[in-house]
Amino acid sequence: MAQALTPERGHPLGLAFRVEATLPTGQRGSYLSSGNLGLLPAVVVDRSFDWLLGVHFAASVGLRLQSAASSGNLDVGDEWEGRLAAGLKLPASLSFPLFAFVELMGRTSLASPFSDADETPFWGRFGLRAEWGGASTRHHTTAGVDGGSTRGYGSPDYRLFVGHVFERRIVDTDGDGIRDEDDECPTVPEDRDGIEDDDGCPEDDVDRDGVPDAADPCPTEPEDFDGHDDDDGCPDLDEDRDGVPDVDDACPSDPEDLDGFDDDDGCPEEDGDRDGVPDHLDECPNEKETINGVDDEDGCPDEGEPLVEVTSEKVTIDSTIQFAFDSADIDPSSHSLLDQVALTIKANPQLERIRVEGHTDERGPNAYNLRLSQARADSVMRYLVAQGVSQRRLESVGYGEERPLVEVTGEDAWALNRRVEFTIVDQVTEEPGLERTTPLP
């Protein structure tokens, strides 16, 4: 209990769980040991009272678990053990703190508490405790005397004791989680900005873009991480916000239309009829292409119903994208349908972000279905990119069997639930563009 009597200030009440173990090193025949191992789990509470000269009180109660032992008419087994102590820092003019403490201790049988005085020892203790040490080490020396107040076993007439504890302290002056001995800046906390966080020193980074000011040509302007020179610490200006930096943008004031034609030059391609086919490739620049799988690249309307439609939330298809069995390989029979999806997306530049979603039926392990649906969504997205849809407008996700269209089982239901959908994530509403190309009457 003496350790609890040198408290850390600022904590009005302390609570701890302690476990002690004892080894039978003494001679049993000399009544210096029971000859058995012992274990003492205990709960400890303590509190300081500044108004009472700073006196610190502590109390504990626990169970002393040990093998049964007998000697004459004395039978000892598991016991309750309690302690009550008080300590005070003495106003000594020494170079180290000195504490005085008193402690009362007692034990009694767990099976029959206080029923036998011989099995219920009580004794008291008085002692002094001195502490000294440097910044990283601390020494505690304790000495005193104790004596018994009952005739219970182990309760002495008087006894002298002395002890010494040496401990290595973990000192962290600036509280940054790095010990002073390993901290290159022990009084200045590390800023945890992902840059040399183990040295204990903050790296100056005014704009918090992860590039230290010493290496940042633009220390007050954060890097915009747009994929262009993201390591130089400077934002790459993009006036028309089309994703092409002004330094590389041939049309810095006109946003690129991301229609799959020269999307890296930063310039929109003229498309008078807004059918997704640039005028310089459009055989009918004043008439919209009917995207239906019939000569869709000539820019002219054709007979035949479109299979792809743009709604407020999705790009819908009137058929199912087919894959090879148990595979993410797209069946060639679905290429025409995906070509129409690609052309429809390019013809609707207001659709800024589209999510390709893969779904499976309920058969098979869920983890496998998730992987398969993700692979199929990725495969469709790659196909659309190959057909000229900008990668920046697409994302993919696989949902496995988590989002079925119908909650029944059977071949028909499974066929409906195996699908790829195109969900509109972000779009410009001011200029809706085409909602559907219409066939010739």
mmCIF file with all atom_site columns, C-alpha atoms in Angstrom, residues 17-85:
data_model
loop_
_atom_site.group_PDB
_atom_site.id
_atom_site.type_symbol
_atom_site.label_atom_id
_atom_site.label_alt_id
_atom_site.label_comp_id
_atom_site.label_asym_id
_atom_site.label_entity_id
_atom_site.label_seq_id
_atom_site.pdbx_PDB_ins_code
_atom_site.Cartn_x
_atom_site.Cartn_y
_atom_site.Cartn_z
_atom_site.occupancy
_atom_site.B_iso_or_equiv
_atom_site.pdbx_formal_charge
_atom_site.auth_seq_id
_atom_site.auth_comp_id
_atom_site.auth_asym_id
_atom_site.auth_atom_id
_atom_site.pdbx_PDB_model_num
ATOM 1  C CA . PHE A 1 17 ? -7.144  -3.882  -9.553 1.00 0.00 ? 17 PHE A CA 1
ATOM 2  C CA . ARG A 1 18 ? -4.010  -5.546  -8.186 1.00 0.00 ? 18 ARG A CA 1
ATOM 3  C CA . VAL A 1 19 ? -2.774  -9.132  -8.187 1.00 0.00 ? 19 VAL A CA 1
ATOM 4  C CA . GLU A 1 20 ? 0.035   -10.313 -5.900 1.00 0.00 ? 20 GLU A CA 1
ATOM 5  C CA . ALA A 1 21 ? 1.745   -13.690 -6.008 1.00 0.00 ? 21 ALA A CA 1
ATOM 6  C CA . THR A 1 22 ? 3.794   -15.214 -3.168 1.00 0.00 ? 22 THR A CA 1
ATOM 7  C CA . LEU A 1 23 ? 6.452   -17.921 -3.370 1.00 0.00 ? 23 LEU A CA 1
ATOM 8  C CA . PRO A 1 24 ? 7.301   -20.226 -0.413 1.00 0.00 ? 24 PRO A CA 1
ATOM 9  C CA . THR A 1 25 ? 10.997  -19.334 -0.047 1.00 0.00 ? 25 THR A CA 1
ATOM 10 C CA . GLY A 1 26 ? 11.104  -19.627 3.774  1.00 0.00 ? 26 GLY A CA 1
ATOM 11 C CA . GLN A 1 27 ? 11.536  -22.766 5.861  1.00 0.00 ? 27 GLN A CA 1
ATOM 12 C CA . ARG A 1 28 ? 8.214   -24.279 6.866  1.00 0.00 ? 28 ARG A CA 1
ATOM 13 C CA . GLY A 1 29 ? 9.729   -25.989 9.882  1.00 0.00 ? 29 GLY A CA 1
ATOM 14 C CA . SER A 1 30 ? 10.939  -22.639 11.219 1.00 0.00 ? 30 SER A CA 1
ATOM 15 C CA . TYR A 1 31 ? 7.439   -21.135 10.817 1.00 0.00 ? 31 TYR A CA 1
ATOM 16 C CA . LEU A 1 32 ? 8.741   -18.780 8.150  1.00 0.00 ? 32 LEU A CA 1
ATOM 17 C CA . SER A 1 33 ? 6.527   -20.105 5.352  1.00 0.00 ? 33 SER A CA 1
ATOM 18 C CA . SER A 1 34 ? 3.399   -22.145 4.730  1.00 0.00 ? 34 SER A CA 1
ATOM 19 C CA . GLY A 1 35 ? 5.217   -24.013 2.014  1.00 0.00 ? 35 GLY A CA 1
ATOM 20 C CA . ASN A 1 36 ? 2.507   -23.171 -0.546 1.00 0.00 ? 36 ASN A CA 1
ATOM 21 C CA . LEU A 1 37 ? 2.087   -20.797 -3.445 1.00 0.00 ? 37 LEU A CA 1
ATOM 22 C CA . GLY A 1 38 ? -0.292  -17.891 -2.869 1.00 0.00 ? 38 GLY A CA 1
ATOM 23 C CA . LEU A 1 39 ? -2.290  -15.497 -5.025 1.00 0.00 ? 39 LEU A CA 1
ATOM 24 C CA . LEU A 1 40 ? -3.919  -12.252 -3.849 1.00 0.00 ? 40 LEU A CA 1
ATOM 25 C CA . PRO A 1 41 ? -6.255  -10.407 -6.254 1.00 0.00 ? 41 PRO A CA 1
ATOM 26 C CA . ALA A 1 42 ? -7.531  -7.170  -4.715 1.00 0.00 ? 42 ALA A CA 1
ATOM 27 C CA . VAL A 1 43 ? -9.387  -3.940  -5.470 1.00 0.00 ? 43 VAL A CA 1
ATOM 28 C CA . VAL A 1 44 ? -7.710  -0.696  -4.354 1.00 0.00 ? 44 VAL A CA 1
ATOM 29 C CA . VAL A 1 45 ? -9.220  2.789   -3.964 1.00 0.00 ? 45 VAL A CA 1
ATOM 30 C CA . ASP A 1 46 ? -7.357  5.926   -2.908 1.00 0.00 ? 46 ASP A CA 1
ATOM 31 C CA . ARG A 1 47 ? -7.950  9.647   -2.526 1.00 0.00 ? 47 ARG A CA 1
ATOM 32 C CA . SER A 1 48 ? -6.087  12.786  -1.486 1.00 0.00 ? 48 SER A CA 1
ATOM 33 C CA . PHE A 1 49 ? -7.506  15.551  0.711  1.00 0.00 ? 49 PHE A CA 1
ATOM 34 C CA . ASP A 1 50 ? -5.722  18.847  0.159  1.00 0.00 ? 50 ASP A CA 1
ATOM 35 C CA . TRP A 1 51 ? -7.773  20.507  2.879  1.00 0.00 ? 51 TRP A CA 1
ATOM 36 C CA . LEU A 1 52 ? -6.409  17.944  5.377  1.00 0.00 ? 52 LEU A CA 1
ATOM 37 C CA . LEU A 1 53 ? -2.723  18.860  4.965  1.00 0.00 ? 53 LEU A CA 1
ATOM 38 C CA . GLY A 1 54 ? -2.663  16.814  1.778  1.00 0.00 ? 54 GLY A CA 1
ATOM 39 C CA . VAL A 1 55 ? -3.202  13.500  3.595  1.00 0.00 ? 55 VAL A CA 1
ATOM 40 C CA . HIS A 1 56 ? -3.687  10.621  1.185  1.00 0.00 ? 56 HIS A CA 1
ATOM 41 C CA . PHE A 1 57 ? -5.875  7.638   2.106  1.00 0.00 ? 57 PHE A CA 1
ATOM 42 C CA . ALA A 1 58 ? -5.960  4.214   0.499  1.00 0.00 ? 58 ALA A CA 1
ATOM 43 C CA . ALA A 1 59 ? -7.933  1.041   1.133  1.00 0.00 ? 59 ALA A CA 1
ATOM 44 C CA . SER A 1 60 ? -8.007  -2.401  -0.407 1.00 0.00 ? 60 SER A CA 1
ATOM 45 C CA . VAL A 1 61 ? -9.917  -5.646  -0.061 1.00 0.00 ? 61 VAL A CA 1
ATOM 46 C CA . GLY A 1 62 ? -8.998  -8.921  -1.668 1.00 0.00 ? 62 GLY A CA 1
ATOM 47 C CA . LEU A 1 63 ? -8.881  -12.702 -1.517 1.00 0.00 ? 63 LEU A CA 1
ATOM 48 C CA . ARG A 1 64 ? -5.745  -14.577 -0.510 1.00 0.00 ? 64 ARG A CA 1
ATOM 49 C CA . LEU A 1 65 ? -5.987  -17.826 -2.446 1.00 0.00 ? 65 LEU A CA 1
ATOM 50 C CA . GLN A 1 66 ? -3.696  -20.561 -1.130 1.00 0.00 ? 66 GLN A CA 1
ATOM 51 C CA . SER A 1 67 ? -3.560  -24.277 -0.499 1.00 0.00 ? 67 SER A CA 1
ATOM 52 C CA . ALA A 1 68 ? -4.857  -25.447 2.874  1.00 0.00 ? 68 ALA A CA 1
ATOM 53 C CA . ALA A 1 69 ? -2.191  -25.915 5.570  1.00 0.00 ? 69 ALA A CA 1
ATOM 54 C CA . SER A 1 70 ? -2.388  -27.196 9.169  1.00 0.00 ? 70 SER A CA 1
ATOM 55 C CA . SER A 1 71 ? -0.125  -26.784 12.194 1.00 0.00 ? 71 SER A CA 1
ATOM 56 C CA . GLY A 1 72 ? -1.340  -28.078 15.551 1.00 0.00 ? 72 GLY A CA 1
ATOM 57 C CA . ASN A 1 73 ? -4.835  -26.728 16.107 1.00 0.00 ? 73 ASN A CA 1
ATOM 58 C CA . LEU A 1 74 ? -4.425  -24.097 13.356 1.00 0.00 ? 74 LEU A CA 1
ATOM 59 C CA . ASP A 1 75 ? -6.009  -24.650 9.946  1.00 0.00 ? 75 ASP A CA 1
ATOM 60 C CA . VAL A 1 76 ? -5.306  -22.024 7.286  1.00 0.00 ? 76 VAL A CA 1
ATOM 61 C CA . GLY A 1 77 ? -6.844  -21.834 3.798  1.00 0.00 ? 77 GLY A CA 1
ATOM 62 C CA . ASP A 1 78 ? -8.315  -19.163 1.551  1.00 0.00 ? 78 ASP A CA 1
ATOM 63 C CA . GLU A 1 79 ? -8.750  -15.844 3.348  1.00 0.00 ? 79 GLU A CA 1
ATOM 64 C CA . TRP A 1 80 ? -10.189 -12.363 3.103  1.00 0.00 ? 80 TRP A CA 1
ATOM 65 C CA . GLU A 1 81 ? -7.535  -9.674  3.410  1.00 0.00 ? 81 GLU A CA 1
ATOM 66 C CA . GLY A 1 82 ? -8.088  -5.963  3.981  1.00 0.00 ? 82 GLY A CA 1
ATOM 67 C CA . ARG A 1 83 ? -5.791  -2.958  4.297  1.00 0.00 ? 83 ARG A CA 1
ATOM 68 C CA . LEU A 1 84 ? -6.344  0.668   5.301  1.00 0.00 ? 84 LEU A CA 1
ATOM 69 C CA . ALA A 1 85 ? -3.583  3.257   5.082  1.00 0.00 ? 85 ALA A CA 1
#
